[in-house]
Tab-separated table of C-alpha atoms in Angstrom:
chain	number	residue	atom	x	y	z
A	1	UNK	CA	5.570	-6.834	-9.227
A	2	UNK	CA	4.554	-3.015	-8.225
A	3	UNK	CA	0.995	-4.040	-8.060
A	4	UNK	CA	1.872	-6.890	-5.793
A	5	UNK	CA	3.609	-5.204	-3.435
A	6	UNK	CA	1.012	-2.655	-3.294
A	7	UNK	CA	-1.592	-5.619	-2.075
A	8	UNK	CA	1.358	-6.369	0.329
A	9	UNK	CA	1.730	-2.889	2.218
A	10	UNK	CA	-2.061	-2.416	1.532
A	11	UNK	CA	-2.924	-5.496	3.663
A	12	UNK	CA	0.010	-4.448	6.032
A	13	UNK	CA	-1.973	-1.272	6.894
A	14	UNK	CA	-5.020	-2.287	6.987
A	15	UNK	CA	-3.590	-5.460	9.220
A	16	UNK	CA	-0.166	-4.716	10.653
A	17	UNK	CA	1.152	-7.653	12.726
A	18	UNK	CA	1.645	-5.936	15.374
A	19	UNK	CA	-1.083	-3.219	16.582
A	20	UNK	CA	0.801	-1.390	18.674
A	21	UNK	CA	4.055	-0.832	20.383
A	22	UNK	CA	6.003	1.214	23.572
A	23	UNK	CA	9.252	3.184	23.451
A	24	UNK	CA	11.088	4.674	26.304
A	25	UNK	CA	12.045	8.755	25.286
A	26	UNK	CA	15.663	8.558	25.063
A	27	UNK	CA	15.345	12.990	25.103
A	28	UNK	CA	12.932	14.467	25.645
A	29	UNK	CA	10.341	15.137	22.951
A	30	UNK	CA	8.155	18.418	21.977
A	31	UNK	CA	5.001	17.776	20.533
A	32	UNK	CA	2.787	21.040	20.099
A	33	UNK	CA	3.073	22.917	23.135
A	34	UNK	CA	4.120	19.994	25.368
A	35	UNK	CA	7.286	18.714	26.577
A	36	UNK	CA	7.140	15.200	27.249
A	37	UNK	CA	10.591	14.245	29.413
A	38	UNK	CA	13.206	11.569	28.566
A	39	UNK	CA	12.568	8.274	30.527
A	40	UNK	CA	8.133	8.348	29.813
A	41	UNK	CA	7.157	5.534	27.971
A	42	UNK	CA	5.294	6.247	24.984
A	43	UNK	CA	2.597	4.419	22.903
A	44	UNK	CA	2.399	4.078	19.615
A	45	UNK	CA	-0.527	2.697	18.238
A	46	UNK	CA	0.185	1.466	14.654
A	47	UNK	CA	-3.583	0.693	14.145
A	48	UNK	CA	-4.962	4.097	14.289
A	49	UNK	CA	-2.478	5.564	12.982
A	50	UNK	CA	-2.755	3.345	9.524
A	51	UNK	CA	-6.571	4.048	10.138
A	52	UNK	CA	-6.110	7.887	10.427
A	53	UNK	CA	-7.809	9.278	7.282
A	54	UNK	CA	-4.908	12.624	7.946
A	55	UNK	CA	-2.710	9.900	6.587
A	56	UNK	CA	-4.498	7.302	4.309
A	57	UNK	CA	-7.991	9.244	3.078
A	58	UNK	CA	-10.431	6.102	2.775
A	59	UNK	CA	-8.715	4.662	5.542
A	60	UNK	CA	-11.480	1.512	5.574
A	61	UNK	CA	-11.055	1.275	2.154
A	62	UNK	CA	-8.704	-1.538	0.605
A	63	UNK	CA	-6.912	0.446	-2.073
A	64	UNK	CA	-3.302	-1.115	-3.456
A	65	UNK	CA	-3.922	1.814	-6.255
A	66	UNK	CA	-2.512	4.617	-2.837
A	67	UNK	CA	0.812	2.851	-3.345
A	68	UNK	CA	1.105	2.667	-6.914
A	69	UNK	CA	-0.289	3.708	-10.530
A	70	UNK	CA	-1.218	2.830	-13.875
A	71	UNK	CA	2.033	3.875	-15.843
A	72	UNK	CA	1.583	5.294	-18.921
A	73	UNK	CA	2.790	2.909	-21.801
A	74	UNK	CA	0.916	4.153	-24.811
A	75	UNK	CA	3.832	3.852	-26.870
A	76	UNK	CA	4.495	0.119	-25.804
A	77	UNK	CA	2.379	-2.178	-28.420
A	78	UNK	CA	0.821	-4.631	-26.044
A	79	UNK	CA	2.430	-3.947	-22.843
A	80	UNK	CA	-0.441	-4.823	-20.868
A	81	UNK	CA	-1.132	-3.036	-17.819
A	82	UNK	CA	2.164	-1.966	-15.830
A	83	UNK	CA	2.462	-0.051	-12.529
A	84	UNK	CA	4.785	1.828	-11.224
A	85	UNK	CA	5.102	3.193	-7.406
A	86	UNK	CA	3.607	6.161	-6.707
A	87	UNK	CA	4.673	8.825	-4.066
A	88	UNK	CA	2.655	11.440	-1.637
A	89	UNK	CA	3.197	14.522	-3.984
A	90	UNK	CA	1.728	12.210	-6.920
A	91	UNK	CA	-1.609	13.339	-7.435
A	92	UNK	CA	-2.376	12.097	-11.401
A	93	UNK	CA	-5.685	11.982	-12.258
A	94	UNK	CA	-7.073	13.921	-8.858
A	95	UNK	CA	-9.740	15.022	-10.926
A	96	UNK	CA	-11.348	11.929	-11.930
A	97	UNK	CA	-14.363	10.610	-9.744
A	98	UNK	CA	-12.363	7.056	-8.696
A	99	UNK	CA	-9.399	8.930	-7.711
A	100	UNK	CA	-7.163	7.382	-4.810
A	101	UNK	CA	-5.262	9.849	-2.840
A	102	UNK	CA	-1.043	8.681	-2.568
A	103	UNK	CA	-0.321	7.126	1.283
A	104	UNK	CA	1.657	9.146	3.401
A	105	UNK	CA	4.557	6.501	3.537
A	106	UNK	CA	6.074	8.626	6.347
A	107	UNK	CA	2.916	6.993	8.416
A	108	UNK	CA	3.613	3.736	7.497
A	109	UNK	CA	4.812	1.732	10.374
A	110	UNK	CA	3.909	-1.765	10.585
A	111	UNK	CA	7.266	-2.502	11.144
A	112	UNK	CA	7.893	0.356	13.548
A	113	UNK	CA	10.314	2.977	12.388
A	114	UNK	CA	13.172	4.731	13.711
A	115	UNK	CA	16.261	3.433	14.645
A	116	UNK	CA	14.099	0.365	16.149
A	117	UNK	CA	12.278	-0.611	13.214
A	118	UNK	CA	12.104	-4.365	12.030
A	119	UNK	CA	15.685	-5.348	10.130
A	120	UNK	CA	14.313	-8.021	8.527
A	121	UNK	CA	11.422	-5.675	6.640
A	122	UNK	CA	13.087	-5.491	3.300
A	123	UNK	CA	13.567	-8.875	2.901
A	124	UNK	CA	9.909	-9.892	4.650
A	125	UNK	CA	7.827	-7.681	2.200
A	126	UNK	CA	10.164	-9.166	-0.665
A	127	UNK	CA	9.925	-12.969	0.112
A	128	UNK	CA	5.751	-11.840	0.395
A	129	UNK	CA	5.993	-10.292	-3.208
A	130	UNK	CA	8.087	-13.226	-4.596
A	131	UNK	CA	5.544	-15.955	-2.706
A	132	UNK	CA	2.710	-14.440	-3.842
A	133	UNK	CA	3.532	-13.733	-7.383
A	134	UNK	CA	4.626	-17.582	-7.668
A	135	UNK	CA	1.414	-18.725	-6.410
A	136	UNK	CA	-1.448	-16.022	-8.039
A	137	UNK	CA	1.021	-16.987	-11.399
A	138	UNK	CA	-1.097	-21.026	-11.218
A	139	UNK	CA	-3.488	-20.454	-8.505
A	140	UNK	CA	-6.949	-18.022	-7.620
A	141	UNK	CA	-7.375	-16.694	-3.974
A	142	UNK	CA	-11.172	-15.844	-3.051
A	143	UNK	CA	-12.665	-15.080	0.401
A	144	UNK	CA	-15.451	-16.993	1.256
A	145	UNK	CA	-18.633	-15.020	0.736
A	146	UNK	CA	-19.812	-13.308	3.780
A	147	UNK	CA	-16.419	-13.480	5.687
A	148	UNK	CA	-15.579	-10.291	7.792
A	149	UNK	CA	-11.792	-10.086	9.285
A	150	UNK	CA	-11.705	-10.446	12.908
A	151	UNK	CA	-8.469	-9.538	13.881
A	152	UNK	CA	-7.242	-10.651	17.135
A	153	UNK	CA	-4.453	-9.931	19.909
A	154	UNK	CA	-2.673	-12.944	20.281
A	155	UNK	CA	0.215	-11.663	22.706
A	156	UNK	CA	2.224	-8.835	21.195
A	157	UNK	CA	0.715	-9.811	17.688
A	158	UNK	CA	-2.584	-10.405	16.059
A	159	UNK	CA	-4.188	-12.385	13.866
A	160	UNK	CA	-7.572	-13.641	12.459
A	161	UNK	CA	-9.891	-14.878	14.596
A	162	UNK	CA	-10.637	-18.389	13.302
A	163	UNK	CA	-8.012	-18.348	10.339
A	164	UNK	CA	-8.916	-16.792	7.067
A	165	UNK	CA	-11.589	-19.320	4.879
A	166	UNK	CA	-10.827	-18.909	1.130
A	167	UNK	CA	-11.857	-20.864	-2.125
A	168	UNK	CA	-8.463	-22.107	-4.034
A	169	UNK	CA	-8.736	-22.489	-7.535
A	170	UNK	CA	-6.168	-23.928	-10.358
A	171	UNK	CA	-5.852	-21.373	-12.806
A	172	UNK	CA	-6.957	-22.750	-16.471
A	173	UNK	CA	-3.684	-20.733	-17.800
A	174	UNK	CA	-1.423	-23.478	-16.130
């Protein structure tokens, strides 16, 4: 289930539910050579900040393999491919020309963070992983050819413009 919830957070940061949000500064806050005072409002603005390439290099790019990695399981007679998670200081294989650097999970934050962030995240990205792996188990997901996400602002959240068209197939396995 690594790999699955590495689609999950992947489509998270390329997509986060919620673009952006606002806090009010508690204490005031130093960032470089400024002060900003308790009381400002502050943006944060999830979006760019999952699209920074100072915290996901290939930001554009939609690469589950930043949150996890083939594990090594020479040993194991026909273990298939496993994954395991993978971590910022985890650069195996950096020398090999389809290299993905780790994500900086610290920027992460399409659930907010903080003392504020979503209490229901946990469970969320687990009921995703445990949905999804139920239906990809009997069931194929494509895009339609030529579709282009068109995310949207729909009040606080967003969504796709026009819903998301896929093809559904039965799996022959099941």
């Amino acid at each position: 289930l690594h790999y699955i919830r590495a689609v999950v957070y992947e489509a998270l940061r390329l997509y986060p539910p919620a673009p952006q949000t606002m806090r009010v500064l508690e204490r005031p806050l130093k960032l470089h050579n400024h002060t900003i005072p308790a009381g400002v409002k502050v943006f944060v603005p999830i979006w760019e900040i999952h699209r920074d390439p100072n915290n996901f290099p290939r930001p554009l790019e939609f690469l589950p393999e930043r949150w996890v990695r083939r594990k090594d399981n020479k040993n194991e007679e026909g273990a298939g491919i496993q994954w395991e998670e993978r971590y910022e200081d985890d650069n195996h294989g950096s020398t090999g020309e389809g290299f993905v650097p780790p994500a900086n999970r610290d920027a992460f934050v399409a659930f907010s963070a903080g003392a504020r962030n979503c209490l229901g995240q946990k469970l969320a990205i687990q009921e995703s992983v445990t949905l999804l792996a139920i239906l990809l188990r009997c069931l194929k997901f494509d895009i339609v050819p030529g579709y282009v996400p068109q995310p949207r602002k729909a009040g606080p959240i967003q969504r796709p413009h026009g819903g998301v068209p896929l093809i559904i197939q039965r799996r022959t396995s099941c």
